[in-house]
Amino acid sequence: MKPKLSAYVSDSVAQRLELAARRPGTNKSAIVDAALDRFLNPERDTAGDAALVRRLDRVSRQLERAERDLLVMAETIALFVRYYLTITPPLPSGDQDAARALGRERFEMFVAQVGKRVASGGRLVADAMDRVTTSKPDLFMRHVEEGAPLGAAEGDKTESRSQEAAGEQPGLSPAGREEVGNV
């Protein structure tokens, strides 16, 4: 004969136990016995724990990739906006209506293209980043000066052809000039 046990449980646990005991082929005693055995057994079922750890690791890697992609997108947008604002001259007031109309049309085309890529599962930025990190794994590990071509070694001296032909010293890029003014 099994020993009788009397225990107090919370209302929520009692309700869940009652629902579980309604299943065919089970009763409260069997459920409580299995639960206590699993809880008190030092060699618990580690297969379930291992599966949970694997799932958590996978979710963690997915979140890290999403965080990296979001960081790349934020930096890309910030660099584009800074570059655009640095090089775009103000329009005369007479040309602004035509520019707005053209801007709306271009924006609608842009949104349509983004919609198509999202619907097709396209990942242009992520695919490009994966290609770059595979072909040049150290590209993002070193400091790349603003205005220097990507992939140039730190000691490389690169000049534009016009500067080379005119014998001029290379100057700062528009974004670099902006930073010098903000220092």
Coordinates of N, CA and C in Angstrom, one line a residue:
M1 N 0.8 -1.2 0.0 CA 0.0 0.0 0.0 C 0.9 1.2 0.0
K2 N 0.5 2.2 -0.8 CA 1.2 3.5 -0.8 C 0.8 4.4 0.3
P3 N 1.8 5.1 0.8 CA 1.5 6.1 1.9 C 0.7 7.2 1.5
K4 N -0.2 7.7 2.3 CA -1.1 8.8 2.0 C -0.4 10.1 2.4
L5 N -0.6 11.1 1.5 CA 0.1 12.4 1.7 C -1.0 13.4 1.6
S6 N -1.0 14.4 2.5 CA -1.9 15.5 2.5 C -1.1 16.8 2.3
A7 N -1.5 17.6 1.3 CA -0.7 18.8 1.1 C -1.6 19.9 0.7
Y8 N -1.2 21.1 1.0 CA -2.0 22.3 0.6 C -1.3 22.9 -0.6
V9 N -2.2 23.3 -1.6 CA -1.7 23.9 -2.8 C -2.5 25.2 -3.1
S10 N -2.0 26.0 -3.9 CA -2.7 27.3 -4.2 C -3.9 26.9 -5.1
D11 N -4.8 27.9 -5.1 CA -6.1 27.7 -5.9 C -5.8 27.5 -7.4
S12 N -4.8 28.2 -7.9 CA -4.5 28.0 -9.4 C -4.0 26.7 -9.7
V13 N -3.1 26.2 -8.8 CA -2.5 24.8 -9.0 C -3.6 23.8 -8.8
A14 N -4.5 24.0 -7.9 CA -5.6 23.0 -7.6 C -6.5 23.0 -8.9
Q15 N -6.8 24.1 -9.5 CA -7.6 24.1 -10.7 C -6.9 23.4 -11.8
R16 N -5.6 23.7 -12.0 CA -4.9 23.0 -13.1 C -4.8 21.5 -12.9
L17 N -4.6 21.1 -11.6 CA -4.6 19.7 -11.3 C -5.9 19.0 -11.6
E18 N -7.0 19.7 -11.2 CA -8.3 19.2 -11.5 C -8.6 19.0 -13.0
L19 N -8.2 20.0 -13.8 CA -8.3 19.9 -15.3 C -7.5 18.7 -15.8
A20 N -6.2 18.6 -15.3 CA -5.4 17.5 -15.8 C -5.9 16.2 -15.4
A21 N -6.5 16.1 -14.3 CA -7.0 14.8 -13.8 C -8.2 14.3 -14.6
R22 N -8.9 15.2 -15.3 CA -10.1 14.8 -16.0 C -9.7 14.1 -17.3
R23 N -8.5 14.1 -17.7 CA -8.1 13.3 -18.9 C -8.3 11.8 -18.6
P24 N -8.6 11.1 -19.7 CA -8.8 9.7 -19.5 C -7.5 9.0 -19.1
G25 N -7.5 8.0 -18.2 CA -6.4 7.2 -17.9 C -5.5 7.9 -16.8
T26 N -5.9 8.9 -16.2 CA -5.1 9.6 -15.2 C -5.9 10.0 -14.0
N27 N -5.2 10.3 -12.9 CA -5.9 10.8 -11.7 C -5.0 11.7 -11.0
K28 N -5.5 12.4 -10.0 CA -4.7 13.4 -9.2 C -3.4 12.7 -8.6
S29 N -3.6 11.6 -8.0 CA -2.5 10.9 -7.3 C -1.4 10.6 -8.3
A30 N -1.7 10.1 -9.5 CA -0.7 9.8 -10.5 C 0.1 11.1 -10.9
I31 N -0.7 12.1 -11.1 CA -0.1 13.4 -11.6 C 0.9 13.9 -10.5
V32 N 0.4 14.0 -9.3 CA 1.2 14.5 -8.2 C 2.4 13.6 -8.0
D33 N 2.3 12.3 -8.0 CA 3.4 11.4 -7.9 C 4.5 11.6 -8.9
A34 N 4.0 11.8 -10.2 CA 5.0 12.0 -11.3 C 5.7 13.3 -11.2
A35 N 4.9 14.4 -10.8 CA 5.5 15.7 -10.6 C 6.5 15.7 -9.5
L36 N 6.2 15.1 -8.3 CA 7.1 15.1 -7.2 C 8.4 14.2 -7.5
D37 N 8.2 13.1 -8.2 CA 9.3 12.3 -8.6 C 10.3 13.0 -9.5
R38 N 9.7 13.7 -10.5 CA 10.6 14.5 -11.4 C 11.3 15.6 -10.6
F39 N 10.6 16.3 -9.7 CA 11.2 17.4 -9.0 C 12.3 16.9 -8.0
L40 N 12.0 15.8 -7.3 CA 12.9 15.3 -6.3 C 14.1 14.4 -6.8
N41 N 13.9 14.0 -8.1 CA 14.9 13.1 -8.6 C 16.2 13.9 -9.1
P42 N 17.3 13.6 -8.5 CA 18.5 14.3 -8.9 C 18.9 14.1 -10.3
E43 N 18.6 13.0 -10.9 CA 18.9 12.7 -12.3 C 17.6 13.0 -13.2
R44 N 17.1 14.2 -13.1 CA 15.9 14.5 -13.8 C 16.1 14.3 -15.3
D45 N 15.0 14.4 -15.9 CA 15.0 14.3 -17.4 C 15.7 15.5 -18.0
T46 N 17.0 15.3 -18.4 CA 17.8 16.3 -18.9 C 17.5 16.5 -20.4
A47 N 16.9 15.5 -21.1 CA 16.6 15.6 -22.5 C 15.7 16.8 -22.8
G48 N 14.7 17.0 -22.0 CA 13.8 18.1 -22.1 C 14.5 19.4 -21.9
D49 N 15.4 19.4 -20.9 CA 16.1 20.6 -20.6 C 17.1 21.0 -21.7
A50 N 17.7 19.9 -22.3 CA 18.7 20.2 -23.4 C 18.0 20.7 -24.6
A51 N 16.8 20.2 -24.9 CA 16.0 20.7 -26.0 C 15.7 22.2 -25.8
L52 N 15.3 22.5 -24.6 CA 15.0 23.9 -24.3 C 16.2 24.8 -24.4
V53 N 17.3 24.3 -24.0 CA 18.6 25.1 -24.1 C 18.9 25.3 -25.6
R54 N 18.7 24.3 -26.4 CA 19.0 24.4 -27.8 C 18.1 25.5 -28.5
R55 N 16.8 25.4 -28.1 CA 15.9 26.4 -28.6 C 16.3 27.8 -28.2
L56 N 16.6 28.0 -26.9 CA 17.0 29.3 -26.4 C 18.3 29.8 -27.1
D57 N 19.2 28.9 -27.4 CA 20.4 29.3 -28.1 C 20.1 29.8 -29.5
R58 N 19.2 29.0 -30.2 CA 18.8 29.4 -31.5 C 18.1 30.8 -31.5
V59 N 17.2 31.0 -30.6 CA 16.5 32.3 -30.5 C 17.5 33.4 -30.2
S60 N 18.5 33.1 -29.3 CA 19.5 34.1 -29.0 C 20.3 34.5 -30.3
R61 N 20.7 33.5 -31.1 CA 21.4 33.8 -32.3 C 20.6 34.6 -33.3
Q62 N 19.3 34.3 -33.4 CA 18.4 35.0 -34.2 C 18.3 36.5 -33.8
L63 N 18.2 36.7 -32.5 CA 18.2 38.1 -32.0 C 19.5 38.8 -32.2
E64 N 20.6 38.1 -32.1 CA 21.9 38.8 -32.4 C 22.0 39.2 -33.8
R65 N 21.5 38.3 -34.7 CA 21.5 38.7 -36.2 C 20.6 39.9 -36.4
A66 N 19.4 39.8 -35.8 CA 18.5 41.0 -36.0 C 19.1 42.3 -35.5
E67 N 19.7 42.2 -34.3 CA 20.4 43.4 -33.8 C 21.5 43.9 -34.7
R68 N 22.3 43.0 -35.2 CA 23.3 43.4 -36.1 C 22.7 44.0 -37.4
D69 N 21.7 43.4 -38.0 CA 21.1 44.0 -39.2 C 20.5 45.3 -38.9
L70 N 19.9 45.5 -37.7 CA 19.3 46.8 -37.4 C 20.4 47.8 -37.2
L71 N 21.5 47.5 -36.6 CA 22.6 48.4 -36.4 C 23.1 48.8 -37.8
V72 N 23.3 47.9 -38.7 CA 23.8 48.2 -40.0 C 22.8 49.1 -40.8
M73 N 21.5 48.8 -40.6 CA 20.5 49.7 -41.3 C 20.5 51.1 -40.7
A74 N 20.6 51.2 -39.4 CA 20.6 52.5 -38.8 C 21.8 53.3 -39.2
E75 N 23.0 52.7 -39.2 CA 24.2 53.4 -39.6 C 24.2 53.8 -41.1
T76 N 23.6 52.9 -41.9 CA 23.5 53.2 -43.4 C 22.6 54.4 -43.6
I77 N 21.5 54.4 -42.9 CA 20.6 55.5 -43.1 C 21.2 56.8 -42.6
A78 N 21.9 56.7 -41.4 CA 22.5 57.9 -40.9 C 23.6 58.5 -41.8
L79 N 24.4 57.6 -42.4 CA 25.4 58.1 -43.3 C 24.8 58.6 -44.6
F80 N 23.8 58.0 -45.1 CA 23.1 58.5 -46.3 C 22.5 59.9 -46.0
V81 N 21.8 60.0 -44.9 CA 21.1 61.3 -44.6 C 22.2 62.4 -44.5
R82 N 23.3 62.1 -43.7 CA 24.3 63.1 -43.5 C 24.9 63.5 -44.9
Y83 N 25.2 62.5 -45.7 CA 25.8 62.8 -47.0 C 24.9 63.6 -47.9
Y84 N 23.6 63.2 -47.9 CA 22.6 63.9 -48.7 C 22.4 65.3 -48.3
L85 N 22.3 65.5 -47.0 CA 22.2 66.9 -46.5 C 23.4 67.7 -46.7
T86 N 24.6 67.1 -46.7 CA 25.8 67.8 -46.9 C 26.0 68.3 -48.4
I87 N 25.6 67.5 -49.4 CA 25.9 67.8 -50.8 C 24.7 68.4 -51.5
T88 N 23.5 68.4 -50.9 CA 22.3 68.9 -51.7 C 22.1 70.4 -51.4
P89 N 22.2 71.2 -52.5 CA 22.0 72.6 -52.4 C 20.5 72.9 -52.2
P90 N 20.2 74.0 -51.6 CA 18.8 74.4 -51.5 C 18.2 74.8 -52.9
L91 N 17.0 74.5 -53.2 CA 16.3 74.8 -54.4 C 15.7 76.2 -54.4
P92 N 15.7 76.8 -55.5 CA 15.0 78.1 -55.6 C 13.5 77.9 -55.4
S93 N 12.8 78.8 -54.9 CA 11.4 78.6 -54.6 C 10.6 78.3 -55.8
G94 N 10.9 78.7 -57.0 CA 10.2 78.4 -58.2 C 10.3 77.0 -58.6
D95 N 11.4 76.3 -58.2 CA 11.6 74.9 -58.6 C 11.0 73.9 -57.5
Q96 N 10.6 74.4 -56.4 CA 10.3 73.5 -55.3 C 9.0 72.7 -55.6
D97 N 8.0 73.2 -56.2 CA 6.8 72.4 -56.5 C 7.1 71.3 -57.4
A98 N 7.9 71.5 -58.5 CA 8.2 70.4 -59.4 C 9.1 69.4 -58.7
A99 N 10.0 69.8 -57.8 CA 10.8 68.9 -57.1 C 10.0 68.1 -56.1
R100 N 9.0 68.7 -55.5 CA 8.1 67.9 -54.6 C 7.4 66.8 -55.4
A101 N 6.8 67.2 -56.5 CA 6.1 66.2 -57.3 C 7.0 65.1 -57.8
L102 N 8.2 65.4 -58.2 CA 9.1 64.4 -58.6 C 9.5 63.5 -57.4
G103 N 9.7 64.2 -56.2 CA 10.0 63.4 -55.0 C 8.9 62.5 -54.6
R104 N 7.7 62.9 -54.7 CA 6.5 62.0 -54.4 C 6.5 60.8 -55.3
E105 N 6.7 61.0 -56.6 CA 6.7 59.9 -57.6 C 7.9 59.0 -57.3
R106 N 9.1 59.5 -57.0 CA 10.2 58.6 -56.7 C 10.0 57.8 -55.4
F107 N 9.4 58.5 -54.5 CA 9.1 57.8 -53.2 C 8.1 56.7 -53.4
E108 N 7.1 56.9 -54.2 CA 6.1 55.9 -54.4 C 6.8 54.7 -55.1
M109 N 7.7 54.9 -56.1 CA 8.4 53.9 -56.7 C 9.3 53.1 -55.7
F110 N 9.9 53.9 -54.9 CA 10.8 53.3 -53.8 C 10.0 52.4 -52.9
V111 N 8.8 52.8 -52.4 CA 8.0 52.0 -51.5 C 7.5 50.8 -52.2
A112 N 7.1 50.9 -53.5 CA 6.7 49.7 -54.3 C 7.8 48.7 -54.4
Q113 N 9.1 49.1 -54.6 CA 10.2 48.2 -54.7 C 10.5 47.5 -53.4
V114 N 10.4 48.3 -52.3 CA 10.6 47.7 -50.9 C 9.5 46.7 -50.7
G115 N 8.2 47.0 -51.0 CA 7.1 46.1 -50.9 C 7.4 44.8 -51.6
K116 N 7.8 44.9 -52.9 CA 8.1 43.7 -53.7 C 9.2 42.8 -53.0
R117 N 10.3 43.5 -52.5 CA 11.4 42.7 -51.9 C 10.9 42.1 -50.6
V118 N 10.1 42.8 -49.8 CA 9.6 42.2 -48.6 C 8.7 41.0 -48.9
A119 N 7.8 41.2 -49.8 CA 6.9 40.1 -50.2 C 7.6 38.9 -50.7
S120 N 8.7 39.1 -51.5 CA 9.4 38.0 -52.0 C 10.4 37.4 -51.1
G121 N 10.5 38.0 -49.9 CA 11.5 37.5 -48.9 C 12.9 37.9 -49.2
G122 N 13.1 38.9 -50.0 CA 14.4 39.4 -50.4 C 15.1 40.1 -49.2
R123 N 16.4 39.9 -49.1 CA 17.2 40.5 -48.0 C 18.4 41.2 -48.6
L124 N 18.2 42.2 -49.4 CA 19.4 42.8 -50.1 C 20.5 43.2 -49.2
V125 N 20.2 44.0 -48.1 CA 21.3 44.5 -47.2 C 21.9 43.3 -46.5
A126 N 21.2 42.4 -46.0 CA 21.8 41.2 -45.2 C 22.6 40.4 -46.2
D127 N 22.1 40.1 -47.4 CA 22.9 39.3 -48.4 C 24.2 40.1 -48.7
A128 N 24.1 41.4 -48.9 CA 25.3 42.1 -49.3 C 26.3 42.1 -48.1
M129 N 25.8 42.3 -46.9 CA 26.7 42.2 -45.7 C 27.3 40.8 -45.5
D130 N 26.6 39.8 -45.8 CA 27.1 38.4 -45.7 C 28.2 38.2 -46.7
R131 N 28.0 38.7 -47.9 CA 29.0 38.6 -49.0 C 30.3 39.3 -48.6
V132 N 30.1 40.5 -48.1 CA 31.3 41.3 -47.8 C 32.1 40.7 -46.6
T133 N 31.4 40.2 -45.6 CA 32.1 39.7 -44.4 C 32.7 38.3 -44.8
T134 N 32.1 37.6 -45.8 CA 32.8 36.4 -46.2 C 34.0 36.6 -47.1
S135 N 33.9 37.6 -48.0 CA 35.1 37.8 -48.9 C 36.2 38.7 -48.2
K136 N 35.8 39.6 -47.3 CA 36.8 40.4 -46.6 C 36.4 40.4 -45.1
P137 N 36.8 39.4 -44.4 CA 36.3 39.3 -43.0 C 36.9 40.4 -42.1
D138 N 38.0 41.0 -42.4 CA 38.6 42.0 -41.6 C 38.2 43.4 -41.9
L139 N 37.4 43.6 -42.9 CA 37.0 44.9 -43.4 C 36.4 45.8 -42.3
F140 N 35.6 45.2 -41.5 CA 34.9 46.0 -40.5 C 35.7 46.0 -39.1
M141 N 36.8 45.3 -39.1 CA 37.5 45.2 -37.8 C 38.5 46.4 -37.7
R142 N 38.9 47.1 -38.7 CA 39.8 48.2 -38.6 C 39.1 49.5 -38.9
H143 N 39.8 50.6 -38.5 CA 39.2 51.9 -38.6 C 39.3 52.3 -40.1
V144 N 38.2 52.6 -40.7 CA 38.2 53.1 -42.1 C 37.9 54.6 -42.0
E145 N 38.9 55.4 -42.5 CA 38.7 56.9 -42.5 C 37.5 57.3 -43.4
E146 N 36.8 58.3 -43.0 CA 35.7 58.8 -43.8 C 36.3 59.3 -45.1
G147 N 35.6 58.8 -46.2 CA 36.0 59.2 -47.5 C 37.0 58.3 -48.1
A148 N 37.7 57.4 -47.4 CA 38.6 56.5 -47.9 C 37.8 55.4 -48.6
P149 N 38.3 54.8 -49.7 CA 37.5 53.7 -50.3 C 37.5 52.5 -49.4
L150 N 36.4 51.8 -49.4 CA 36.3 50.6 -48.6 C 37.3 49.6 -49.1
G151 N 37.9 48.9 -48.2 CA 38.8 47.9 -48.6 C 40.3 48.4 -48.7
A152 N 40.5 49.7 -48.7 CA 41.8 50.2 -48.8 C 42.6 50.0 -47.5
A153 N 43.8 49.6 -47.6 CA 44.6 49.4 -46.4 C 44.8 50.7 -45.7
E154 N 45.1 50.6 -44.4 CA 45.3 51.8 -43.6 C 46.3 52.7 -44.1
G155 N 47.4 52.2 -44.6 CA 48.5 53.0 -45.1 C 48.4 53.5 -46.5
D156 N 47.3 53.0 -47.2 CA 47.1 53.4 -48.7 C 46.9 54.9 -48.8
K157 N 47.6 55.5 -49.8 CA 47.3 56.9 -50.1 C 46.5 56.9 -51.4
T158 N 45.3 57.2 -51.4 CA 44.5 57.3 -52.6 C 44.1 58.7 -52.9
E159 N 44.2 59.1 -54.1 CA 43.8 60.4 -54.6 C 42.9 60.3 -55.8
S160 N 42.1 61.2 -55.9 CA 41.2 61.1 -57.1 C 42.1 61.5 -58.3
R161 N 41.6 61.1 -59.5 CA 42.4 61.4 -60.7 C 42.5 62.9 -60.9
S162 N 41.4 63.6 -60.6 CA 41.5 65.1 -60.9 C 42.5 65.7 -59.9
Q163 N 42.5 65.3 -58.7 CA 43.5 65.9 -57.7 C 44.9 65.5 -58.2
E164 N 45.1 64.2 -58.7 CA 46.4 63.8 -59.1 C 46.9 64.6 -60.3
A165 N 46.0 64.8 -61.3 CA 46.3 65.6 -62.5 C 46.6 67.0 -62.1
A166 N 45.9 67.6 -61.2 CA 46.1 69.0 -60.9 C 47.2 69.2 -59.9
G167 N 47.7 68.1 -59.3 CA 48.7 68.3 -58.3 C 48.2 68.8 -57.0
E168 N 46.9 68.7 -56.7 CA 46.3 69.2 -55.5 C 46.4 68.2 -54.4
Q169 N 46.5 68.7 -53.2 CA 46.4 67.8 -52.0 C 45.0 67.3 -51.8
P170 N 44.8 66.1 -51.4 CA 43.5 65.6 -51.2 C 42.8 66.3 -50.0
G171 N 41.5 66.6 -50.2 CA 40.8 67.3 -49.2 C 39.9 66.4 -48.5
L172 N 39.1 66.9 -47.5 CA 38.1 66.1 -46.8 C 36.9 65.9 -47.7
S173 N 36.2 64.8 -47.4 CA 35.0 64.5 -48.1 C 33.9 65.5 -47.5
P174 N 32.8 65.7 -48.2 CA 31.8 66.6 -47.6 C 31.4 66.2 -46.2
A175 N 31.2 64.9 -45.9 CA 30.9 64.5 -44.5 C 32.0 64.8 -43.6
G176 N 33.3 64.7 -44.1 CA 34.4 64.9 -43.2 C 34.5 66.4 -42.9
R177 N 34.2 67.3 -43.9 CA 34.2 68.7 -43.7 C 33.2 69.1 -42.6
E178 N 32.1 68.4 -42.7 CA 31.0 68.7 -41.7 C 31.5 68.3 -40.3
E179 N 32.2 67.2 -40.2 CA 32.6 66.8 -38.9 C 33.7 67.7 -38.3
V180 N 34.6 68.3 -39.2 CA 35.6 69.2 -38.8 C 34.9 70.4 -38.2
G181 N 33.8 70.9 -38.9 CA 33.1 72.1 -38.4 C 32.4 71.8 -37.1
N182 N 32.1 70.6 -36.8 CA 31.3 70.3 -35.6 C 32.2 69.9 -34.4
V183 N 33.5 69.9 -34.6 CA 34.4 69.4 -33.5 C 34.5 70.5 -32.4

